[in-house]
XYZ file of C-alpha atoms in Angstrom:
653
model
C 41.472 -17.267 -11.010
C 39.470 -16.176 -13.142
C 39.886 -12.284 -13.921
C 36.454 -11.282 -13.370
C 36.183 -13.201 -10.222
C 39.703 -11.631 -9.064
C 38.742 -8.223 -9.840
C 35.298 -9.119 -7.835
C 37.462 -10.015 -4.942
C 39.832 -6.989 -5.266
C 36.413 -4.908 -5.012
C 34.656 -6.633 -2.180
C 38.705 -6.311 -0.401
C 37.998 -2.545 -0.123
C 35.556 -3.054 2.321
C 37.509 -6.112 4.069
C 41.087 -5.234 4.051
C 42.332 -7.448 6.206
C 42.043 -11.149 7.689
C 40.398 -10.155 10.578
C 38.012 -8.200 9.004
C 36.802 -10.236 6.874
C 36.384 -13.152 9.452
C 34.622 -10.574 11.749
C 31.796 -10.467 9.024
C 31.389 -13.847 8.258
C 31.089 -14.455 12.040
C 28.392 -11.728 12.428
C 26.368 -13.096 9.270
C 26.839 -16.452 10.982
C 25.031 -15.205 14.183
C 22.546 -13.150 12.354
C 21.173 -15.996 10.391
C 20.132 -18.153 13.484
C 17.781 -15.226 14.599
C 14.359 -16.002 14.441
C 13.074 -13.883 11.623
C 11.654 -10.909 11.530
C 7.760 -10.118 11.655
C 5.870 -9.241 8.502
C 2.350 -7.299 8.123
C 0.231 -7.181 5.546
C -2.175 -4.243 4.165
C -4.632 -4.024 1.163
C -6.989 -1.621 0.053
C -6.691 0.841 2.641
C -8.263 3.793 0.469
C -7.637 6.804 1.540
C -8.851 5.494 5.411
C -5.556 7.200 6.973
C -7.080 7.093 10.555
C -7.805 3.004 10.705
C -4.590 2.864 8.343
C -2.795 4.439 11.346
C -3.948 2.728 14.106
C -3.162 -0.536 12.666
C 0.208 0.477 11.439
C 0.694 1.816 15.377
C -0.892 -1.677 16.727
C 1.075 -3.949 14.527
C -2.525 -5.016 13.784
C -2.824 -6.477 17.612
C 1.405 -7.345 18.013
C 1.909 -4.651 20.549
C -0.588 -5.755 22.823
C 0.425 -8.938 22.422
C 3.834 -8.347 23.355
C 2.469 -6.314 26.476
C 0.744 -9.840 27.548
C 3.640 -11.536 26.904
C 5.792 -9.760 29.305
C 3.035 -8.861 31.973
C 0.958 -11.823 32.496
C -1.587 -11.232 35.113
C 0.867 -8.817 36.810
C -1.030 -5.921 35.001
C -4.557 -5.297 34.850
C -6.527 -4.942 30.854
C -6.887 -1.336 32.268
C -3.147 -0.926 32.606
C -2.315 -3.402 29.605
C -4.948 -0.564 27.492
C -3.529 2.381 29.172
C -0.054 0.926 27.861
C -0.663 0.186 24.578
C -2.729 3.531 23.774
C 0.361 4.921 24.392
C 2.654 3.516 22.640
C 0.271 3.775 19.960
C -0.145 7.798 20.635
C 2.700 8.969 22.886
C 2.536 12.381 22.003
C -1.221 12.988 22.781
C -1.490 10.540 25.661
C 1.520 12.470 27.323
C -0.541 15.754 26.305
C -3.698 14.485 28.586
C -1.639 13.445 31.285
C 0.640 16.671 31.653
C -2.685 19.397 31.192
C -5.392 17.211 33.804
C -2.902 15.876 37.064
C -0.839 16.728 39.330
C 2.527 16.847 39.708
C 3.042 14.394 42.552
C 1.114 12.211 39.926
C 3.047 12.784 36.804
C 6.011 12.066 38.565
C 4.983 8.626 39.899
C 3.110 7.996 36.791
C 6.777 8.594 34.858
C 8.690 6.097 37.284
C 6.246 2.967 36.484
C 5.705 3.468 33.078
C 9.489 3.967 31.704
C 10.135 0.754 33.785
C 7.082 -0.727 31.436
C 8.461 0.796 28.346
C 11.168 -0.585 28.956
C 10.352 -3.934 29.752
C 8.685 -3.886 26.244
C 11.627 -2.612 25.133
C 13.724 -5.032 25.793
C 11.173 -8.172 24.579
C 10.470 -6.504 21.574
C 14.581 -6.240 20.285
C 15.682 -9.766 21.530
C 14.796 -11.166 18.208
C 17.339 -8.590 16.498
C 21.468 -8.511 16.274
C 22.317 -5.304 18.005
C 23.963 -3.686 15.552
C 20.359 -3.652 13.840
C 18.366 -2.156 17.043
C 21.827 0.400 17.534
C 20.611 1.280 13.787
C 16.522 1.723 15.107
C 17.367 4.154 17.708
C 16.513 7.763 17.867
C 19.998 9.703 18.174
C 19.492 11.384 20.838
C 18.452 8.465 23.448
C 20.507 5.783 21.426
C 23.377 5.493 24.347
C 20.757 5.873 27.161
C 18.548 3.216 25.513
C 21.268 0.962 25.089
C 21.983 0.570 28.357
C 18.713 0.231 29.902
C 17.941 -2.962 27.316
C 21.048 -4.484 27.514
C 22.227 -7.238 30.104
C 25.466 -5.817 32.560
C 26.340 -8.740 33.813
C 29.677 -6.998 35.503
C 26.989 -4.550 37.255
C 26.285 -6.408 40.590
C 22.963 -4.557 41.425
C 21.274 -4.370 37.978
C 17.986 -2.828 39.626
C 19.369 0.340 41.520
C 21.507 0.649 38.266
C 18.803 1.081 36.223
C 16.782 2.855 38.648
C 19.524 5.892 39.135
C 18.954 6.056 34.777
C 15.315 6.420 35.501
C 15.622 8.452 38.142
C 17.565 10.803 36.269
C 16.174 11.190 33.457
C 13.044 12.490 35.092
C 15.056 14.686 37.674
C 16.694 16.567 34.250
C 12.781 17.011 32.432
C 13.241 14.335 29.959
C 10.668 11.917 30.408
C 8.303 13.110 28.041
C 10.701 12.963 25.226
C 11.913 9.786 26.697
C 8.497 8.065 26.649
C 7.972 9.225 22.938
C 11.566 7.791 21.905
C 10.510 4.228 23.246
C 6.826 4.219 21.947
C 8.201 5.059 18.628
C 11.313 2.243 18.868
C 8.677 -0.348 19.588
C 6.172 0.730 16.749
C 9.228 0.278 14.846
C 10.621 -2.807 16.152
C 7.633 -4.691 16.330
C 7.295 -4.586 12.706
C 10.372 -5.428 10.851
C 8.672 -5.352 6.973
C 5.522 -4.054 6.024
C 3.502 -5.535 2.572
C 0.826 -3.338 1.230
C -1.289 -5.404 -1.221
C -2.435 -2.372 -3.306
C -4.766 0.174 -3.650
C -3.734 3.051 -1.235
C -5.838 5.482 -3.194
C -9.506 6.816 -4.140
C -13.093 6.997 -1.846
C -11.364 7.867 1.301
C -9.928 11.292 2.225
C -6.497 10.958 3.555
C -4.189 8.819 0.458
C -1.647 11.602 0.188
C -1.286 11.386 4.294
C -0.604 7.559 4.012
C 1.739 8.467 1.471
C 3.584 10.761 3.505
C 3.260 7.984 6.488
C 4.584 4.878 4.252
C 7.930 6.932 2.525
C 9.270 7.401 6.301
C 8.526 3.402 6.893
C 11.578 2.196 7.661
C 11.022 -1.242 5.524
C 8.036 -1.417 3.125
C 7.410 -2.840 -0.469
C 4.057 -2.054 -2.724
C 1.879 -4.196 -5.049
C 0.087 -1.621 -7.389
C -3.484 -1.725 -7.333
C -5.683 -0.505 -10.232
C -6.612 2.853 -8.191
C -2.384 3.573 -7.358
C -1.757 2.727 -11.357
C -4.514 5.016 -12.281
C -2.757 8.065 -10.044
C 0.575 6.599 -11.357
C -0.485 7.538 -15.076
C -1.931 10.748 -14.120
C 1.135 11.927 -12.730
C 2.534 11.093 -15.671
C 0.721 13.673 -17.376
C -1.974 11.129 -19.024
C -4.405 12.785 -20.213
C -7.430 9.390 -19.986
C -5.851 8.957 -16.349
C -6.110 12.346 -14.892
C -9.427 12.451 -16.044
C -10.474 9.215 -14.095
C -8.622 10.553 -10.600
C -10.287 13.876 -10.842
C -13.827 12.375 -11.719
C -13.199 9.728 -8.565
C -12.344 12.510 -6.005
C -15.407 14.320 -7.358
C -17.808 11.163 -6.786
C -16.908 10.671 -3.549
C -16.061 14.106 -2.366
C -13.052 14.455 -2.276
C -11.487 17.523 -4.667
C -9.941 18.548 -1.258
C -7.462 15.720 -1.490
C -6.425 17.516 -4.799
C -6.660 20.889 -4.568
C -5.507 21.194 -0.590
C -3.534 17.703 -0.072
C -1.234 18.004 -3.393
C -2.375 21.630 -3.981
C -3.612 20.733 -7.815
C -5.027 24.291 -9.114
C -9.235 22.969 -10.291
C -10.258 26.472 -11.009
C -9.494 25.893 -14.826
C -12.265 23.592 -13.999
C -14.640 24.669 -11.740
C -14.811 27.926 -14.056
C -15.304 25.920 -17.627
C -17.995 23.590 -15.486
C -20.027 26.726 -14.204
C -20.056 28.537 -17.692
C -20.588 25.343 -19.548
C -22.812 23.673 -17.732
C -24.727 26.680 -16.085
C -28.036 25.477 -16.971
C -27.220 21.996 -17.367
C -29.215 18.520 -14.997
C -26.532 17.381 -12.554
C -29.142 15.638 -10.660
C -26.927 12.320 -12.357
C -23.843 13.129 -10.544
C -24.642 13.663 -7.132
C -21.489 13.494 -4.610
C -21.561 10.046 -2.375
C -20.004 8.914 1.230
C -18.360 11.727 2.518
C -21.259 13.110 4.917
C -18.995 16.274 5.605
C -20.553 17.682 2.284
C -24.166 17.094 3.679
C -24.090 21.112 4.251
C -22.404 22.561 1.419
C -23.543 24.073 -1.367
C -22.835 21.236 -3.999
C -23.693 22.776 -7.067
C -20.249 23.216 -8.540
C -18.932 20.124 -7.719
C -21.926 18.284 -9.176
C -21.229 20.712 -12.381
C -17.505 19.745 -12.045
C -17.978 16.226 -11.712
C -20.381 16.133 -14.675
C -17.605 17.988 -17.012
C -14.726 15.628 -16.157
C -16.602 12.594 -16.540
C -18.055 13.600 -20.109
C -14.133 14.567 -20.591
C -12.977 11.276 -19.145
C -15.238 9.396 -21.937
C -14.263 11.179 -25.022
C -10.131 11.169 -24.120
C -10.993 7.456 -23.150
C -12.644 7.039 -26.630
C -9.782 8.838 -28.343
C -7.749 6.178 -26.968
C -9.979 2.907 -27.286
C -9.418 3.962 -31.206
C -5.874 4.919 -30.579
C -5.163 0.993 -29.735
C -7.449 -1.452 -31.023
C -5.410 -4.086 -29.477
C -6.937 -3.000 -26.735
C -10.212 -4.939 -27.660
C -12.392 -2.498 -26.004
C -14.642 -1.042 -28.077
C -17.667 -1.981 -26.558
C -16.579 1.104 -23.836
C -17.143 3.175 -26.790
C -20.784 4.195 -25.723
C -21.183 7.746 -26.915
C -21.606 6.930 -30.326
C -24.472 5.253 -29.534
C -26.618 7.189 -27.918
C -30.468 8.162 -30.064
C -30.651 11.638 -28.113
C -34.366 11.849 -29.926
C -35.852 8.854 -27.580
C -33.230 9.300 -24.836
C -31.293 5.744 -25.202
C -28.008 3.902 -25.723
C -27.673 0.279 -27.407
C -25.218 -1.505 -25.145
C -24.025 -4.446 -27.066
C -27.401 -4.823 -28.680
C -29.848 -3.923 -25.776
C -31.026 -0.758 -25.542
C -31.494 0.909 -22.549
C -33.026 4.222 -21.397
C -30.958 6.655 -20.444
C -30.998 9.661 -17.217
C -29.533 12.094 -18.657
C -29.071 12.783 -21.914
C -27.795 16.818 -21.734
C -24.423 16.928 -23.042
C -23.318 20.377 -23.913
C -20.155 19.842 -25.529
C -20.696 16.715 -26.964
C -21.002 16.555 -31.110
C -22.781 13.975 -32.279
C -21.621 13.060 -35.311
C -17.565 13.336 -33.743
C -18.680 12.526 -29.952
C -15.151 11.927 -28.727
C -13.623 15.393 -30.376
C -12.862 17.838 -27.592
C -14.286 21.497 -27.781
C -10.883 24.128 -27.711
C -12.273 24.843 -24.042
C -12.204 21.323 -23.228
C -8.865 20.993 -24.691
C -7.552 23.882 -22.726
C -8.574 22.799 -19.677
C -7.105 19.788 -19.665
C -3.835 20.483 -21.231
C -3.962 23.053 -17.698
C -4.516 20.637 -16.207
C -1.966 18.325 -17.193
C 0.684 20.830 -16.206
C -0.716 20.769 -12.720
C -0.288 17.632 -12.205
C 2.722 17.081 -13.925
C 4.576 19.776 -11.914
C 3.133 18.893 -8.632
C 6.379 18.158 -6.842
C 4.536 16.785 -3.852
C 2.607 13.988 -6.008
C 5.603 13.515 -8.309
C 7.747 12.694 -4.880
C 4.692 9.933 -3.769
C 4.446 8.385 -7.459
C 8.425 8.185 -7.677
C 8.270 6.047 -4.293
C 5.495 4.072 -5.757
C 7.919 2.958 -8.396
C 11.014 2.570 -6.948
C 9.094 0.403 -3.884
C 6.650 -1.158 -5.846
C 5.470 -3.417 -8.710
C 3.029 -5.552 -10.000
C 3.582 -8.373 -8.107
C 6.462 -9.618 -5.655
C 8.219 -12.779 -4.480
C 9.097 -12.423 -0.354
C 9.556 -16.094 1.459
C 7.644 -18.060 -0.360
C 4.649 -16.041 -0.745
C 3.395 -14.569 -4.247
C 2.031 -10.678 -3.390
C -0.378 -9.212 -6.347
C -3.504 -7.228 -5.682
C -5.759 -8.200 -8.567
C -5.933 -11.715 -10.253
C -3.590 -13.666 -12.839
C -6.254 -13.507 -16.216
C -7.046 -17.489 -16.319
C -10.446 -18.954 -19.070
C -12.900 -20.672 -17.518
C -10.159 -23.728 -17.926
C -7.260 -22.587 -15.681
C -5.666 -21.472 -18.679
C -3.364 -18.075 -18.854
C -5.385 -15.893 -20.820
C -3.049 -14.478 -23.381
C -3.057 -11.059 -24.017
C -2.605 -8.652 -27.222
C 0.007 -6.295 -26.050
C 1.435 -3.863 -29.263
C 1.318 -6.686 -31.471
C 2.601 -9.288 -28.920
C 0.686 -12.061 -27.010
C 1.662 -12.225 -23.234
C 0.150 -14.577 -20.824
C 1.011 -15.193 -16.870
C 4.246 -13.718 -15.554
C 5.566 -12.388 -18.658
C 2.252 -10.558 -19.227
C 2.308 -8.640 -16.058
C 6.237 -8.274 -16.477
C 5.571 -6.500 -20.018
C 2.557 -4.548 -18.235
C 4.884 -3.344 -15.601
C 7.835 -2.459 -18.176
C 5.542 -0.171 -20.351
C 4.045 1.557 -17.140
C 7.445 2.782 -16.069
C 8.398 3.704 -19.618
C 4.938 5.381 -19.638
C 6.610 7.417 -16.163
C 10.398 7.633 -16.865
C 10.802 8.041 -21.055
C 11.717 11.346 -21.778
C 13.577 11.066 -25.253
C 10.414 9.527 -27.443
C 7.014 11.220 -27.425
C 5.328 8.286 -28.604
C 6.978 5.452 -26.874
C 5.973 7.392 -23.543
C 2.242 7.673 -25.098
C 2.484 3.726 -25.558
C 3.384 3.625 -22.112
C 0.959 5.562 -20.828
C -1.893 4.207 -22.749
C -0.521 0.541 -21.073
C -0.575 2.140 -17.634
C -4.821 3.025 -18.320
C -5.286 0.000 -20.083
C -3.698 -1.439 -16.918
C -6.311 0.414 -14.886
C -9.265 -0.593 -16.696
C -8.324 -3.666 -19.604
C -10.582 -6.417 -19.835
C -7.540 -8.484 -18.988
C -5.403 -6.349 -16.928
C -4.437 -8.222 -13.781
C -4.901 -5.629 -11.365
C -8.777 -5.038 -12.582
C -9.624 -8.368 -13.463
C -13.596 -7.560 -14.561
C -14.407 -7.948 -18.265
C -14.995 -4.382 -18.181
C -15.707 -1.236 -15.888
C -19.524 0.210 -16.161
C -18.755 3.563 -15.554
C -21.177 5.278 -18.374
C -24.262 2.239 -17.216
C -23.245 3.705 -13.384
C -24.203 6.908 -13.565
C -27.051 6.914 -16.858
C -28.675 3.246 -16.535
C -31.121 2.645 -13.931
C -31.295 -1.034 -14.948
C -28.713 -2.623 -12.399
C -28.162 -5.219 -15.275
C -26.281 -2.799 -17.279
C -24.360 -2.441 -14.009
C -22.517 -5.882 -13.591
C -19.126 -5.950 -14.063
C -18.096 -9.791 -15.089
C -14.884 -11.131 -12.438
C -12.237 -13.291 -14.172
C -12.602 -16.745 -14.256
C -9.887 -16.628 -11.616
C -12.100 -15.851 -9.040
C -14.123 -18.862 -9.235
C -11.033 -21.183 -9.462
C -9.671 -20.172 -6.012
C -10.399 -23.639 -4.254
C -9.093 -26.012 -7.045
C -5.028 -26.613 -5.965
C -4.123 -27.635 -9.058
C -5.021 -23.849 -10.295
C -3.121 -22.322 -7.684
C -0.101 -25.037 -7.760
C -0.188 -23.705 -11.482
C 0.163 -20.191 -10.627
C 2.812 -20.974 -7.808
C 4.568 -23.019 -10.634
C 4.270 -19.950 -13.016
C 6.135 -17.505 -10.839
C 8.989 -19.978 -9.443
C 7.588 -21.382 -6.585
C 7.591 -24.209 -4.072
C 4.269 -25.417 -4.733
C 4.611 -27.037 -1.083
C 5.234 -24.152 1.398
C 4.179 -21.534 -0.723
C 1.210 -19.189 -0.551
C -0.621 -16.299 -2.729
C -1.716 -12.810 -0.416
C -4.047 -11.197 -2.641
C -6.415 -7.995 -2.429
C -9.137 -6.078 -4.533
C -11.902 -8.165 -4.047
C -13.679 -7.216 -0.291
C -14.721 -10.774 1.079
C -18.487 -10.507 1.981
C -18.205 -11.708 5.387
C -22.575 -10.939 5.506
C -22.711 -13.798 2.653
C -20.939 -16.307 4.492
C -17.436 -15.406 1.988
C -14.417 -16.187 3.280
C -10.399 -14.659 3.134
C -9.136 -18.350 3.270
C -9.032 -20.027 -0.037
C -7.953 -23.381 -1.491
C -6.881 -24.646 2.163
C -4.800 -21.637 3.009
C -3.043 -21.421 0.121
C -4.488 -18.407 -1.094
C -5.703 -15.443 1.181
C -7.624 -12.360 -0.083
C -7.146 -10.085 3.017
C -9.553 -7.073 1.373
C -12.321 -6.916 3.855
C -13.272 -2.918 3.394
C -10.968 -1.129 4.606
C -12.372 1.582 2.811
C -15.947 2.838 4.655
C -17.720 2.948 1.041
C -17.752 -0.819 1.060
C -18.088 -1.754 4.980
C -21.714 -2.233 4.525
C -21.039 -4.803 1.952
C -17.852 -6.802 3.780
C -19.636 -6.339 7.416
C -16.160 -5.443 8.648
C -13.320 -2.728 8.069
C -10.730 -4.662 7.128
C -8.603 -8.257 6.941
C -4.820 -7.864 7.554
C -2.184 -10.495 7.855
C 0.741 -11.029 9.989
C 3.530 -13.417 9.375
C 6.246 -14.346 12.577
C 8.510 -16.576 13.509
C 5.836 -18.739 14.224
C 3.181 -19.087 11.633
C 0.828 -16.990 9.906
C -1.564 -15.395 11.298
C -5.295 -13.509 9.555
C -6.477 -10.212 11.675
C -10.506 -8.929 11.121
C -10.796 -5.733 12.054
C -14.062 -3.825 13.312
C -15.121 -0.392 11.936
C -12.204 2.159 13.470
C -14.308 5.017 15.162
C -11.580 7.843 15.068
C -7.991 7.962 16.490
C -9.779 10.810 18.859
C -12.034 7.973 20.644
C -9.121 5.753 20.807
C -7.023 8.192 22.503
C -9.651 9.590 24.764
C -11.436 6.006 25.263
C -8.054 4.217 25.114
C -10.066 1.932 22.876
C -8.620 -0.209 20.351
C -9.928 -1.474 17.004
C -11.336 -5.025 17.994
C -9.757 -7.917 16.166
C -10.783 -11.224 15.628
C -7.490 -13.598 14.734
C -7.114 -16.565 12.988
C -4.349 -18.660 13.421
C -3.427 -20.255 9.529
C -0.532 -21.763 10.514
C 2.305 -22.231 13.699
C 5.244 -24.526 13.845
C 6.670 -24.991 17.066
C 10.092 -24.765 15.866
C 10.517 -20.698 15.553
C 11.881 -19.918 11.731
C 15.045 -18.379 11.413
C 16.415 -15.641 9.120
C 18.525 -18.533 7.034
C 14.883 -19.506 6.309
C 13.762 -16.273 4.388
C 15.192 -14.714 0.951
C 17.223 -12.328 3.252
C 19.001 -16.106 4.645
C 19.954 -16.317 1.021
C 21.232 -13.658 0.668
C 23.574 -13.272 3.988
C 24.431 -17.148 2.975
C 25.552 -15.702 -0.411
C 27.833 -13.284 1.254
C 29.357 -15.676 3.207
C 29.987 -17.760 -0.003
C 31.887 -14.464 -1.362
C 33.707 -13.496 1.984
C 34.717 -17.039 2.236
C 36.201 -17.063 -1.435
C 38.193 -13.670 -0.316
C 39.587 -15.307 2.811
C 40.744 -17.986 0.620
C 42.181 -15.203 -1.919
C 44.335 -13.812 0.966
C 45.828 -17.201 2.160
C 46.832 -18.194 -1.225
C 48.251 -14.818 -2.169
C 46.254 -13.707 -5.051
C 45.268 -10.519 -2.907
C 47.003 -8.960 -0.198
C 45.904 -7.217 3.023
C 45.429 -3.723 3.619
C 47.176 -2.886 6.889
C-alpha cells in the first residue's frame, strides 16, 4: 500500500476503528443512495421584498399545500386545507388569534384535531429521509415525542390508542401551542431540502437585512451573487465607489433606513454635509421613487443627501476608470463633457440638454477631484461600513455560501449571463493585462473579489480586488451585469429616453439556439443532454408575451418581478423553480398583499405551476452530486475494510 494511501486510511480508521463500524456505515450509506432525492427550491431577484420572500420560503412555492392535498385528498374541505396551510406557515400568529378569540372548549377540540393533522403531514414529509436526518432536524425540546409520533411501532397492537394518549397528554400539560409551533417549523424544514438563491437579495425593497438574517439560519442554502449583492460586498470591504452606489440606491428608493436602522450605519456626516453644501441647490432631479411611506414626509433632506452622494459616486467612479484603463470604460467619464454655459452634455458624439447642472462641489477643470469636505465624509462612511458588525456577518455569509456560479445536480446556476459576441463566441475580457473568457472569466473575477474583501497585508492587491468588485457590479463585460453600460448619469440628468438605453449582451438574443446553450454547458463541464441553466437578473415581461422557458426548457430565466418596482412591467410577482424526485416545476406568483392579510384571511399567494419535466421513476440520491460523494465514501470505507482484513491496519477494540 502506498504511503499516502496508508496514511489516509489510518486517518479514516480513527472515525471507524473497527470492522463492524466501517461495515455499518457502508450499509447506511448504501441505503441512503436508494432514497428519493431531496426537493430543491430556486429563488432569484428578491430585491429586499422580505414579506413575499418569507411567505414563498414558508410555503415552498406551493409544496406545503401539495403535501396537504396528497395526504388528505377529499377528506378535508378546501377551507380546512387553507387553514392548515396557514397554520404551518405562521403558527405563532395563528395560535395567538385562536387563543384570543375562542373559548376553552373550542380550543381544546381544535388542539386535538390540529395535532393529529400536523402529525400526519409530518409523517408524509419525513418519509423520504433517513431517521438520522430527521432526528437532526427535530427541535430539541420535543425530539423524543415527535419521533414517537411519526415512527410506526409494529410491536404495539392498539396504535391509535397509543398515539391518542400521547396527544392527549401534550394537551393536558399545556404544551399544545409549543408543540404545534415545533411541528409546523419541522414541516417547513423538511418540505425543502436545499435552497438556491440565484442573486440580487439587495436594493429596491425595504428588507434585505431581514432576508439575510433568515438565510443565515436556513438549514441548507447557496447563493449565486447578483450585481446588487456584489456592490454591497464591495461596500463592506470599504471600497468608496461601491459605498457611494449602495447609499445612492438606498436614497433613490427611499430606503436609507435600511442603512441607519437595519445596519446601524451612521449617515449623519452625509446629512450634515448635504444640508450645508446643497442648502440652496436645485434637487428636483433626485426625487424618491417607489417607497409610498415617504408620501407624507418632508423629503428635502433626503433629496439633498441623494444628490450629494450621486455626485460623489460620479467622482469616485471617474477616478477609478482613470486608474484602471484596462476596464475600457472611458465612455462613463461624463462630468468632463458637461458644457455649463449651454447646460448640455456630449455623450458618444451627441449633445443632450441637461435637467440640472447645479453641482456646487464639481471643479470644472478637475471634475473628479473631491473637496476636502467630501473626502472627510467618504472616510467616515467607509469607517462606518467596515466597522458595521451586522453587515460584515452578512457579507461573510455571502462569501462563504456564495459564488459567481454554481454547478449542482446537473444544473448550472448564475445570475446574469456568459458574455458573448453576436456570433456566440465568448467575449475576451482584459483583467489586469490578461484576457479571460467563459468559465475562466467567472473564476478570475471571483478570485479577485475574494482578494478585495479578505486581503489585509497588501493594500495594492486589496484595491485591485475591490476595483474588480466594482467592475462586476457595472462593467460592460461583467457576467452579472450583462449590459454595455449603466446609464445612471443619463437617467438623472437627461430627458431623452434614447440616452437611457442599456444594450443587453448578445447572450440574451441567443438563448433559444440550442448550439449556444450546449456550448455554455460544455464550457462548464456539464452533460448537454441532461443539464439545464437556471438564470436570473432580467425580468421576464409576461405582459409582452415573454417566456421564462428558453431553448425548449434547457434554460430557465426565473426573474419575474419579486421587486414591486418591476411588477407593473412584468405583470406578475416573480418566478420560482422547484425540482424534486419527480421532475421540475416552474411557479409563477401573483403579487403578495402582506403577511398580515395571509394570516387573517388565510390567503396564500396564488401560484400558477408549469410542469417542465416529469418522470414516472423517482430520481434517487444516487443520481445526485451528493450521491457521487456518498459512492466515493463507500469506496474509501471498502478500502479500509480491506486494510483491516489483510492486516495492514489494526482494529482498535
